[in-house]
Amino acid sequence: MCGIVGYVGPKEAWPILISGLKRLEYRGYDSAGVAIMGDKGLQVSKCKGRVADLEAHVGKKGLKGTVGIGHTRWATHGEPNDVNAHPHTSANGELALIHNGIIENYATLKEELIKRGYVFRSETDTEVLVHLIDDIQRTEGTDLAESVRLALLNVVGAYAIVVVDAKSPDMLVAARKSSPLVIGIGNDGDHFLASDATPIVEHTRNVVYMEDGEIAIIEKEKGLRVRNIKNQELRPSVQALEIQLETLEKGGYDHFMLKEINEQPRSIRDSMRGRLNIAGSEVVLGGIKDYEQKFVNAKRILVVGCGTSWHAGMVGEYLFEEFARIPVEVEYASEFRYRDPVINEDDIVIAISQSGETADTLAAIELAKSRGATIIGICNVVGSSIARITHAGSYTHAGPEIGVASTKAFTAQVTLLTLMALMIGHRKGTIDGARFQQLLLELDAIPAKVERVLKTEAQIKYIAEIYKDARNALYLGRGYCFPVALEGALKLKEISYIHAEGYPAAEMKHGPIALIDEEMPVFVIATQGASYEKVVSNIQEVKARKGKVIAIVTEGDTVVKAIADHTIEIPASPDALVPLLAVVPLQLISYHIAVMRGCNVDQPRNLAKSVTVE
Ligand code: M6R
């Protein structure tokens, strides 16, 4: 939600800020703006629309100056328009500020500032911050860094902010609480700021991940200083970035989503690399090694996540119950955090998040941690907030996922959950040695099988053409494939804006069957496994009501082929591993339908990749 960038150094800031904003556009894309210190003071330009609109608005020459900030917005307070776009400025135009997060007590602060004579131009919560800092500078006579610190003592909410002040033209001040901020330390005495490392990696690999409650002061001459909210100086810890630049490009594909779907044979393989030891008949997850015994003793596992990560967690529930015989509860992080959940010290909480920044998941972790549970993270983004606040965890190693619709992150999360469940089951002795070894071999074969599934794309495109104008769609699956049905429905609705629902196949007769007529496409995962015959009966029930059935079946299936309108074959696999294969055609069908409908696949309306507000 919102991307922010900053630059201080010897180079022109404009091209650095614009290319940084383009990298962060997946975080929000309804308006964009920059503020750059020029010879004659602060120059601010902002407008509704995308970063490209901002470039067109400013013109080819850009803005001159070597210190600046930039923002790409996902609106929370106030509609997307030129006025609500960031940066927000003080009345005299000397201060400019960008913000990612939500100021919860903005109404109270605004009321007080209005009484003190401040005039508000926007409908945003952010504008209070710039007037508050301005007010403190005037009344206390403090410098920019101290004024920011004093202002933040009055603020309730989440923020990553960067402020520039014409009175201190060579300086940026940044602060974070619950919203991410990374500082890049360049080789030419320059410093970069960004919501994540993707805009920084092309300039430097040395970064500092800001922690909650920290304030960074970056000056051309003095470089970087970090303080906490109590004004104590801190020593920043510099880390090396491992992202490869080419992973941030489309690499010849029309969209990031299509690239990421096609990357899955590689990303699943990378999730298993060094962890799946077939010769030694073991699974090694170094990141959670110290917590293995806790897992073995656990009476219960709680899984928290949102969206696609929550769906992966549901697959995890089946995996842990089958292989490790540990009861699992899968919770929407947003619900869990506001209940009064019963959490025990011997509970394990698995927190799943691609971005590692999802506000609800972070809050759920804090709650469970405060009650003594052990928190294990499954994150994709290295160094992200969730990766840092969990007790231990494993990275998915899927590589940067830029498309807003999550694809390769899902299969990587499920791969890790499979490894974890198998490892714990093996340690507990709840899975016998021969079956364990067989499953390791089957897991190892998954990347090659995904490659085979990807070859069905032409057929999937043909099916997409037939159903692209549908107004509704139903997704059905049972057992391990129920979460896959949910994920298929989420993919379709978020990028094509077709209403879609996922259901456990047998639940259909308890309500959704009323929706079925000749207009309704029903996607059914009907692979040969434990509930195959039952699902075949469900397909018959749909056909009896003239619904159109698109079934994902096991290669060589003849039974479903005879009754469904279309079938897409996937290679045979044990039930527990079918989600890794069955989800791929559903991702592709959503992608092609969305493209055919002319939708913006990588940046669907109203959405953002990283949901850092609750
Ligand atoms: O970064 P996270 O995995 O925590 O994000 C959770 C959801 O916001 C995310 O999965 C969302 O539902 C995606 N748009 C799904 O494609």
XYZ file of C-alpha atoms and ligand atoms in Angstrom:
630
model
C 0.000 0.000 0.000
C 1.798 3.074 -1.291
C 5.397 3.042 -2.381
C 7.874 5.637 -1.190
C 11.350 6.534 -2.423
C 14.000 9.084 -1.510
C 17.444 10.129 -2.708
C 20.296 12.212 -1.256
C 23.630 12.390 -3.054
C 25.689 13.858 -5.855
C 23.435 12.683 -8.739
C 20.240 14.084 -10.228
C 17.374 12.787 -8.091
C 14.571 12.834 -10.722
C 15.561 9.778 -12.826
C 16.392 7.798 -9.668
C 13.055 8.634 -8.055
C 11.039 7.897 -11.210
C 12.639 4.529 -11.871
C 12.252 3.697 -8.159
C 8.576 4.593 -8.265
C 8.090 2.367 -11.311
C 9.535 -0.560 -9.369
C 7.185 0.182 -6.474
C 4.089 0.838 -8.558
C 2.751 -2.615 -7.663
C 2.177 -1.231 -4.147
C -0.359 1.335 -5.334
C -1.012 3.119 -8.569
C -3.771 5.687 -8.262
C -1.614 8.825 -8.076
C 2.062 9.742 -7.937
C 4.226 12.689 -6.972
C 7.703 13.963 -6.197
C 9.332 16.811 -4.274
C 12.880 17.774 -5.264
C 15.088 20.479 -3.718
C 16.019 22.886 -6.466
C 18.161 26.051 -6.557
C 15.135 28.174 -5.864
C 13.497 26.016 -3.239
C 11.319 22.934 -3.120
C 9.668 21.855 -6.385
C 6.599 19.655 -5.968
C 4.760 17.907 -8.758
C 1.963 15.381 -8.346
C -1.060 14.110 -10.206
C -3.750 11.457 -10.386
C -2.735 8.357 -12.314
C 0.392 6.325 -12.720
C 4.071 7.182 -12.619
C 4.004 7.518 -16.420
C 1.302 10.191 -16.024
C 3.540 12.044 -13.580
C 6.414 11.905 -16.079
C 4.155 13.293 -18.801
C 2.866 15.945 -16.396
C 6.393 17.173 -15.538
C 7.777 16.865 -19.060
C 10.906 15.376 -20.560
C 13.422 17.483 -18.629
C 12.140 16.383 -15.238
C 12.998 18.426 -12.152
C 16.545 19.478 -11.276
C 18.074 18.755 -7.882
C 20.014 16.122 -5.962
C 17.777 15.636 -2.914
C 14.211 14.442 -3.303
C 11.314 12.169 -2.383
C 8.657 10.348 -4.426
C 5.385 8.517 -3.789
C 2.976 6.198 -5.589
C -0.370 6.002 -3.811
C -3.018 3.441 -2.895
C -5.801 5.617 -1.503
C -7.075 5.070 2.029
C -8.405 8.496 3.073
C -9.692 10.623 0.214
C -10.322 9.696 -3.403
C -7.446 9.388 -5.861
C -6.985 12.906 -7.292
C -4.254 15.525 -7.756
C -4.828 17.175 -4.377
C -4.826 13.985 -2.320
C -1.674 12.727 -4.076
C 1.558 12.870 -2.054
C 3.854 14.717 -1.262
C 1.874 16.964 1.064
C 3.381 20.337 1.839
C 3.290 22.955 4.579
C 1.441 26.231 3.855
C 4.680 28.065 2.971
C 5.817 25.215 0.708
C 9.057 24.673 2.653
C 8.245 21.208 4.016
C 7.162 18.215 1.933
C 6.269 14.767 3.251
C 5.389 11.332 1.843
C 3.680 8.621 3.875
C 2.764 4.937 3.680
C 0.350 3.770 6.390
C -2.605 5.201 8.288
C -2.648 7.905 10.971
C -5.429 6.624 13.204
C -5.782 9.754 15.370
C -5.650 12.139 12.419
C -9.125 13.559 13.124
C -8.153 14.745 16.623
C -4.823 16.123 15.419
C -6.534 17.863 12.512
C -9.077 19.519 14.786
C -6.307 20.902 17.030
C -4.287 22.134 14.053
C -7.322 23.849 12.524
C -7.852 25.646 15.850
C -4.239 26.801 15.588
C -4.957 28.293 12.171
C -3.806 25.556 9.817
C -5.726 25.176 6.581
C -6.102 21.689 5.120
C -6.155 21.219 1.365
C -6.569 17.449 1.055
C -8.856 14.810 2.536
C -5.919 12.624 3.580
C -4.819 11.554 7.032
C -1.228 12.277 5.945
C -1.599 16.039 5.711
C -1.818 16.349 9.515
C 1.796 15.134 9.754
C 3.272 17.895 7.663
C 1.356 20.620 9.528
C 2.214 19.054 12.872
C 5.955 19.031 12.055
C 5.687 22.602 10.780
C 3.890 23.667 13.965
C 6.553 22.084 16.192
C 9.364 23.716 14.185
C 7.705 27.111 14.722
C 6.729 26.773 18.359
C 9.733 24.783 19.666
C 12.386 26.149 17.320
C 13.709 22.596 16.827
C 15.534 21.312 13.745
C 13.869 19.002 11.237
C 14.922 15.693 12.828
C 13.848 16.713 16.317
C 10.577 18.194 15.046
C 9.775 14.911 13.277
C 10.546 12.981 16.467
C 8.379 15.238 18.641
C 5.543 15.079 16.102
C 5.619 11.289 16.016
C 5.242 11.134 19.793
C 1.710 12.458 19.193
C 0.835 10.047 16.412
C -1.161 6.822 16.699
C -1.070 4.545 13.688
C 1.246 3.056 11.110
C 3.743 5.000 9.084
C 6.798 5.068 6.943
C 7.499 8.727 6.211
C 10.180 10.771 4.517
C 10.385 14.539 4.942
C 12.339 17.181 3.073
C 12.743 20.753 4.305
C 13.899 23.761 2.268
C 15.595 25.091 5.427
C 17.877 22.005 5.488
C 18.263 21.472 1.732
C 20.833 18.658 1.893
C 18.890 16.436 4.252
C 16.087 13.850 4.356
C 14.492 12.626 7.579
C 12.698 9.272 7.553
C 10.853 7.290 10.214
C 8.985 4.005 10.422
C 6.416 2.257 12.552
C 4.651 -0.825 11.162
C 5.270 0.156 7.507
C 8.496 -0.886 5.810
C 11.432 1.342 4.918
C 14.847 0.360 3.592
C 17.922 2.585 3.266
C 20.477 1.908 0.546
C 24.049 3.055 1.109
C 25.600 3.875 -2.259
C 29.231 3.896 -3.344
C 29.348 7.548 -4.345
C 28.360 9.005 -0.997
C 24.709 8.702 -1.941
C 21.773 7.266 -0.002
C 18.505 5.796 -1.227
C 15.251 5.219 0.619
C 12.442 2.908 -0.462
C 9.522 0.843 0.780
C 11.366 -2.280 -0.316
C 14.737 -3.091 -1.774
C 13.649 -3.338 -5.425
C 14.375 0.325 -6.338
C 17.702 0.180 -4.491
C 19.300 -2.947 -5.930
C 20.353 -1.297 -9.203
C 22.359 1.307 -7.239
C 23.834 -0.611 -4.316
C 23.663 -3.932 -2.491
C 24.326 -2.435 0.956
C 21.116 -1.776 2.850
C 19.808 -1.006 6.309
C 16.309 -2.256 7.137
C 14.763 0.324 9.438
C 13.130 -1.004 12.586
C 9.928 0.233 14.213
C 10.446 3.426 16.187
C 13.600 4.421 14.318
C 14.294 7.809 12.768
C 16.953 8.135 10.050
C 18.693 11.417 9.322
C 20.483 11.400 5.985
C 22.707 14.319 5.010
C 24.987 14.854 2.032
C 28.031 15.644 4.141
C 27.428 13.645 7.308
C 25.828 10.557 5.734
C 23.406 8.390 7.702
C 22.553 8.654 11.394
C 19.826 6.620 13.107
C 18.045 7.455 16.369
C 15.185 5.918 18.223
C 12.042 7.729 19.249
C 13.674 8.390 22.666
C 16.428 10.289 20.839
C 19.168 7.738 21.540
C 21.751 7.276 18.778
C 21.779 3.768 17.257
C 24.341 1.949 15.165
C 22.693 0.918 11.870
C 23.289 -2.657 10.815
C 24.255 -2.894 7.142
C 23.216 -6.018 5.246
C 23.940 -7.278 1.734
C 21.066 -7.590 -0.770
C 20.763 -10.840 -2.677
C 18.101 -9.908 -5.272
C 19.154 -10.267 -8.914
C 18.208 -7.323 -11.102
C 16.845 -9.458 -13.971
C 14.255 -10.982 -11.630
C 12.618 -7.534 -11.481
C 12.094 -7.356 -15.270
C 9.380 -8.977 -17.424
C 11.995 -10.965 -19.341
C 10.098 -10.997 -22.650
C 6.677 -11.867 -21.203
C 3.692 -9.546 -21.723
C 2.994 -9.426 -18.002
C 4.762 -10.196 -14.737
C 1.923 -12.571 -13.845
C 2.554 -14.744 -16.917
C 6.293 -14.687 -16.257
C 5.715 -15.704 -12.646
C 3.320 -18.535 -13.589
C 5.951 -19.845 -15.993
C 8.705 -19.532 -13.408
C 7.069 -22.101 -11.150
C 9.144 -25.138 -12.158
C 12.199 -23.082 -11.142
C 10.700 -21.438 -8.059
C 9.379 -24.725 -6.645
C 12.804 -26.259 -7.245
C 14.444 -23.305 -5.461
C 12.095 -23.733 -2.489
C 13.332 -27.317 -2.122
C 17.011 -26.674 -2.894
C 19.292 -27.899 -0.110
C 16.261 -28.968 1.910
C 15.145 -32.131 0.169
C 17.812 -34.797 0.641
C 16.617 -37.885 -1.190
C 19.850 -39.863 -0.854
C 19.910 -39.292 2.898
C 16.121 -39.726 3.182
C 15.626 -36.509 5.120
C 14.239 -33.003 4.961
C 16.518 -30.307 6.351
C 15.034 -26.916 7.171
C 17.965 -25.046 8.701
C 15.872 -22.008 9.622
C 13.642 -23.965 12.019
C 16.137 -26.569 13.199
C 16.210 -25.203 16.752
C 12.411 -25.460 16.935
C 12.027 -28.991 15.571
C 11.469 -30.458 19.019
C 8.853 -27.827 19.813
C 7.030 -28.866 16.641
C 7.284 -32.506 17.593
C 5.787 -31.748 21.030
C 3.172 -29.287 19.744
C -0.406 -30.057 20.745
C -1.683 -27.676 18.118
C -0.563 -25.546 15.186
C -2.247 -22.256 14.349
C -1.739 -20.873 10.854
C -2.301 -17.166 10.155
C -2.268 -15.387 6.811
C -4.395 -13.434 4.349
C -5.617 -14.030 0.795
C -3.533 -16.499 -1.145
C -1.269 -17.092 1.851
C -4.325 -18.131 3.837
C -5.211 -20.607 1.070
C -1.681 -22.051 1.236
C -2.197 -22.328 5.005
C -5.319 -24.405 4.388
C -3.309 -26.853 2.301
C -0.874 -26.851 5.247
C -3.693 -27.918 7.558
C -4.312 -31.074 5.517
C -0.564 -31.743 5.258
C 0.216 -31.433 8.971
C -2.815 -33.448 9.958
C -2.047 -36.251 7.513
C 1.708 -36.520 7.986
C 2.454 -35.161 11.461
C -0.898 -35.900 13.156
C -0.978 -32.432 14.740
C -4.330 -30.599 14.875
C -4.251 -27.398 12.859
C -6.441 -24.289 12.882
C -6.137 -21.895 9.964
C -7.095 -18.325 10.771
C -7.595 -15.169 8.760
C -5.039 -12.893 10.421
C -7.527 -10.008 10.347
C -10.078 -11.983 12.402
C -7.592 -13.624 14.722
C -6.054 -10.313 15.820
C -9.369 -8.861 16.967
C -10.677 -11.923 18.741
C -9.511 -13.038 22.124
C -8.071 -16.301 20.830
C -7.032 -19.039 23.204
C -3.269 -19.338 22.741
C -1.021 -21.567 24.790
C 2.714 -21.493 25.295
C 3.110 -24.842 23.568
C 1.227 -23.657 20.474
C 3.142 -23.171 17.266
C 1.917 -20.349 15.047
C 2.914 -20.515 11.390
C 2.631 -17.063 9.807
C 2.542 -17.112 6.010
C 3.157 -14.033 3.895
C 4.691 -13.439 0.500
C 5.548 -9.806 1.176
C 6.269 -10.241 4.869
C 4.635 -6.847 5.389
C 0.890 -7.592 5.596
C -0.407 -5.457 8.472
C -3.015 -7.946 9.699
C -0.544 -10.838 9.695
C 2.010 -8.728 11.566
C -0.585 -7.828 14.207
C -1.666 -11.479 14.565
C 1.974 -12.446 15.139
C 2.423 -9.743 17.793
C -0.678 -10.987 19.592
C 0.349 -14.650 19.550
C 3.903 -13.726 20.568
C 2.684 -11.678 23.509
C 0.856 -14.780 24.737
C 3.911 -16.983 24.606
C 3.408 -18.959 21.378
C 6.334 -19.873 19.150
C 6.077 -18.108 15.795
C 7.444 -19.688 12.626
C 7.441 -17.527 9.492
C 7.090 -18.567 5.867
C 7.976 -15.459 3.852
C 9.223 -14.693 0.389
C 10.727 -11.243 0.842
C 14.089 -11.502 2.550
C 14.530 -9.080 5.456
C 10.806 -8.233 5.555
C 9.109 -7.276 8.822
C 7.462 -10.682 9.357
C 10.709 -12.499 8.628
C 12.351 -10.378 11.317
C 9.766 -10.553 14.082
C 9.150 -14.307 13.996
C 11.191 -16.595 16.253
C 12.371 -18.642 13.293
C 11.275 -19.510 9.791
C 12.034 -20.502 6.263
C 12.169 -18.301 3.190
C 10.283 -19.590 0.170
C 13.009 -18.440 -2.270
C 10.426 -17.899 -5.020
C 12.175 -14.676 -6.090
C 10.466 -11.282 -6.412
C 6.750 -11.567 -7.191
C 5.660 -8.334 -8.890
C 2.219 -9.220 -10.314
C -0.436 -8.294 -7.763
C -2.071 -11.705 -8.206
C 0.009 -14.168 -6.257
C 1.040 -17.262 -8.238
C 4.536 -18.594 -7.693
C 4.395 -17.480 -4.060
C 1.460 -19.866 -3.489
C 3.224 -22.914 -4.910
C 6.415 -22.033 -3.025
C 4.484 -21.657 0.249
C 2.761 -25.011 -0.299
C 6.119 -26.617 -1.129
C 7.569 -25.382 2.161
C 4.549 -26.492 4.163
C 4.901 -29.928 2.539
C 8.569 -30.092 3.511
C 7.774 -28.994 7.069
C 4.936 -31.468 7.542
C 7.013 -34.319 6.129
C 10.018 -33.399 8.277
C 7.972 -33.266 11.476
C 5.995 -36.402 10.596
C 9.253 -38.241 9.960
C 10.715 -37.040 13.290
C 7.545 -38.015 15.148
C 7.277 -41.352 13.420
C 3.738 -40.602 12.236
C 4.753 -41.362 8.663
C 6.523 -44.610 7.881
C 9.947 -44.615 6.261
C 8.918 -46.122 2.904
C 6.051 -43.664 2.412
C 8.277 -40.775 3.483
C 10.902 -41.728 0.910
C 8.238 -42.193 -1.774
C 6.824 -38.709 -1.059
C 10.294 -37.154 -1.238
C 10.707 -38.674 -4.698
C 7.257 -37.470 -5.733
C 7.996 -33.964 -4.455
C 11.250 -33.914 -6.358
C 9.321 -34.763 -9.539
C 6.877 -31.847 -9.151
C 8.867 -29.138 -11.038
C 9.053 -31.340 -14.150
C 5.325 -32.086 -13.849
C 4.536 -28.359 -13.582
C 6.451 -27.919 -16.838
C 4.094 -30.450 -18.439
C 1.056 -28.606 -17.083
C 2.365 -25.333 -18.550
C 2.314 -27.002 -21.978
C -1.507 -27.064 -21.852
C -1.578 -23.267 -22.240
C -2.922 -23.279 -25.829
C -5.870 -25.432 -24.760
C -6.445 -23.205 -21.722
C -6.492 -20.133 -23.972
C -9.149 -21.803 -26.114
C -11.300 -22.439 -23.007
C -10.710 -18.860 -21.806
C -12.062 -17.519 -25.098
C -15.328 -19.448 -24.551
C -15.899 -18.263 -20.953
C -14.345 -14.791 -20.980
C -17.756 -13.083 -20.909
C -19.160 -15.101 -17.999
C -20.597 -13.003 -15.192
C -20.109 -15.617 -12.475
C -18.055 -18.751 -11.975
C -17.975 -21.531 -9.426
C -14.866 -23.477 -8.358
C -15.195 -26.848 -6.689
C -12.662 -29.135 -5.034
C -12.454 -31.600 -2.175
C -9.807 -32.421 0.413
C -6.444 -30.988 -0.603
C -8.108 -29.390 -3.605
C -10.730 -27.380 -1.730
C -8.148 -24.636 -0.966
C -7.131 -24.823 -4.627
C -10.757 -24.106 -5.605
C -10.689 -21.061 -3.303
C -7.429 -19.912 -4.839
C -8.740 -20.407 -8.396
C -11.803 -18.281 -7.596
C -9.668 -15.557 -5.994
C -7.400 -15.423 -9.056
C -10.359 -15.004 -11.418
C -12.136 -12.331 -9.423
C -9.110 -10.209 -8.602
C -7.781 -9.825 -12.133
C -10.816 -10.261 -14.424
C -13.521 -8.782 -12.115
C -15.779 -11.792 -12.755
C -17.607 -12.826 -9.621
C -16.303 -16.238 -8.577
C -16.747 -18.477 -5.556
C -14.812 -21.481 -4.364
C -16.624 -24.260 -2.526
C -15.943 -27.725 -1.169
C -17.523 -29.796 -3.948
C -19.958 -31.591 -1.642
C -21.193 -28.328 -0.127
C -22.589 -27.285 -3.504
C -25.860 -29.076 -2.846
C -26.351 -27.038 0.347
C -26.908 -23.800 -1.531
C -24.726 -22.856 -4.517
C -26.416 -25.456 -6.721
C -29.286 -22.973 -6.974
C -27.009 -20.743 -9.058
C -26.305 -23.344 -11.713
C -27.775 -22.905 -15.168
C -26.453 -23.067 -18.729
C -24.665 -19.731 -18.204
C -22.560 -20.879 -15.269
C -19.009 -22.179 -15.795
C -18.044 -24.576 -13.031
C -14.353 -25.341 -12.630
C -13.911 -28.678 -10.878
C -10.703 -30.270 -9.665
C -11.458 -33.934 -10.314
C -8.132 -35.724 -10.139
C -7.930 -39.431 -9.340
C -7.479 -39.727 -5.603
C -9.353 -40.308 -2.363
C -12.531 -38.444 -3.317
C -12.526 -38.964 -7.091
C -15.839 -40.878 -7.292
C -17.555 -38.334 -5.041
C -16.365 -35.458 -7.218
C -17.531 -37.292 -10.340
C -21.002 -37.415 -8.741
C -20.797 -33.673 -8.074
C -19.975 -33.109 -11.751
C -23.027 -35.181 -12.708
C -25.150 -32.950 -10.454
C -23.848 -29.834 -12.238
C -24.422 -31.340 -15.669
C -27.955 -32.408 -14.724
C -28.655 -28.664 -14.239
C -27.004 -27.716 -17.546
C -23.955 -26.072 -15.942
C -20.768 -25.947 -18.014
C -18.013 -28.066 -16.472
C -14.317 -27.391 -16.960
C -12.521 -30.172 -15.109
C -8.896 -30.545 -14.089
C -8.290 -34.281 -14.410
C -5.476 -36.784 -14.118
C -3.713 -37.642 -17.394
C -5.516 -40.506 -19.132
C -8.854 -39.946 -17.365
C -11.807 -41.146 -19.435
C -14.702 -40.997 -16.946
C -14.783 -37.231 -16.423
C -13.860 -36.624 -20.050
C -17.131 -38.307 -21.043
C -19.292 -35.955 -18.979
C -17.439 -32.625 -18.665
C -17.545 -29.915 -21.334
C -13.769 -29.467 -21.207
C -10.954 -31.255 -19.433
C -7.404 -30.158 -18.718
C -5.018 -32.965 -17.858
C -2.359 -32.827 -15.175
C 0.171 -35.592 -14.339
C -0.765 -38.149 -11.666
C 0.530 -37.343 -8.190
C -0.266 -38.274 -4.573
C -3.262 -36.290 -3.257
C -1.045 -34.212 -0.960
C 0.953 -32.870 -3.910
C -1.920 -32.260 -6.339
C -2.416 -28.597 -5.245
C 1.024 -27.787 -6.669
C -0.147 -28.977 -10.093
C -3.894 -28.266 -10.122
C -3.503 -24.581 -9.298
C -1.415 -23.900 -12.419
C -4.186 -24.273 -15.050
C -6.464 -22.172 -12.844
C -3.829 -19.414 -12.732
C -3.471 -19.577 -16.514
C -7.193 -19.513 -17.198
C -7.641 -16.422 -15.009
C -4.708 -14.761 -16.708
C -6.009 -15.368 -20.234
C -9.588 -14.402 -19.392
C -8.346 -11.145 -17.825
C -6.165 -10.344 -20.857
C -9.072 -11.082 -23.232
C -11.301 -8.771 -21.200
C -8.725 -5.992 -21.519
C -7.973 -5.867 -17.781
C -4.731 -4.619 -16.298
C -3.473 -8.013 -15.186
C -0.460 -6.939 -13.151
C -2.147 -3.984 -11.458
C -5.836 -4.797 -11.012
C -8.151 -2.014 -9.936
C -8.388 -1.179 -6.224
C -5.683 -3.669 -5.267
C -2.090 -3.390 -4.112
C 0.540 -6.050 -3.749
C 1.514 -5.366 -0.200
C -1.360 -4.628 2.164
C 0.318 -2.616 4.889
C -2.901 -1.115 6.234
C -5.543 -3.051 8.114
O 2.049 -10.663 1.135
P 0.999 -11.571 1.706
O 1.167 -12.966 1.272
O 0.870 -11.449 3.182
O -0.344 -11.033 1.075
C -1.575 -11.585 1.421
C -2.654 -11.165 0.462
O -2.776 -9.777 0.448
C -2.367 -11.654 -0.964
O -2.204 -13.025 -1.022
C -3.527 -11.242 -1.901
O -4.688 -11.914 -1.569
C -3.147 -11.482 -3.374
N -3.606 -10.397 -4.184
C -3.734 -12.724 -3.915
O -3.418 -12.922 -5.265
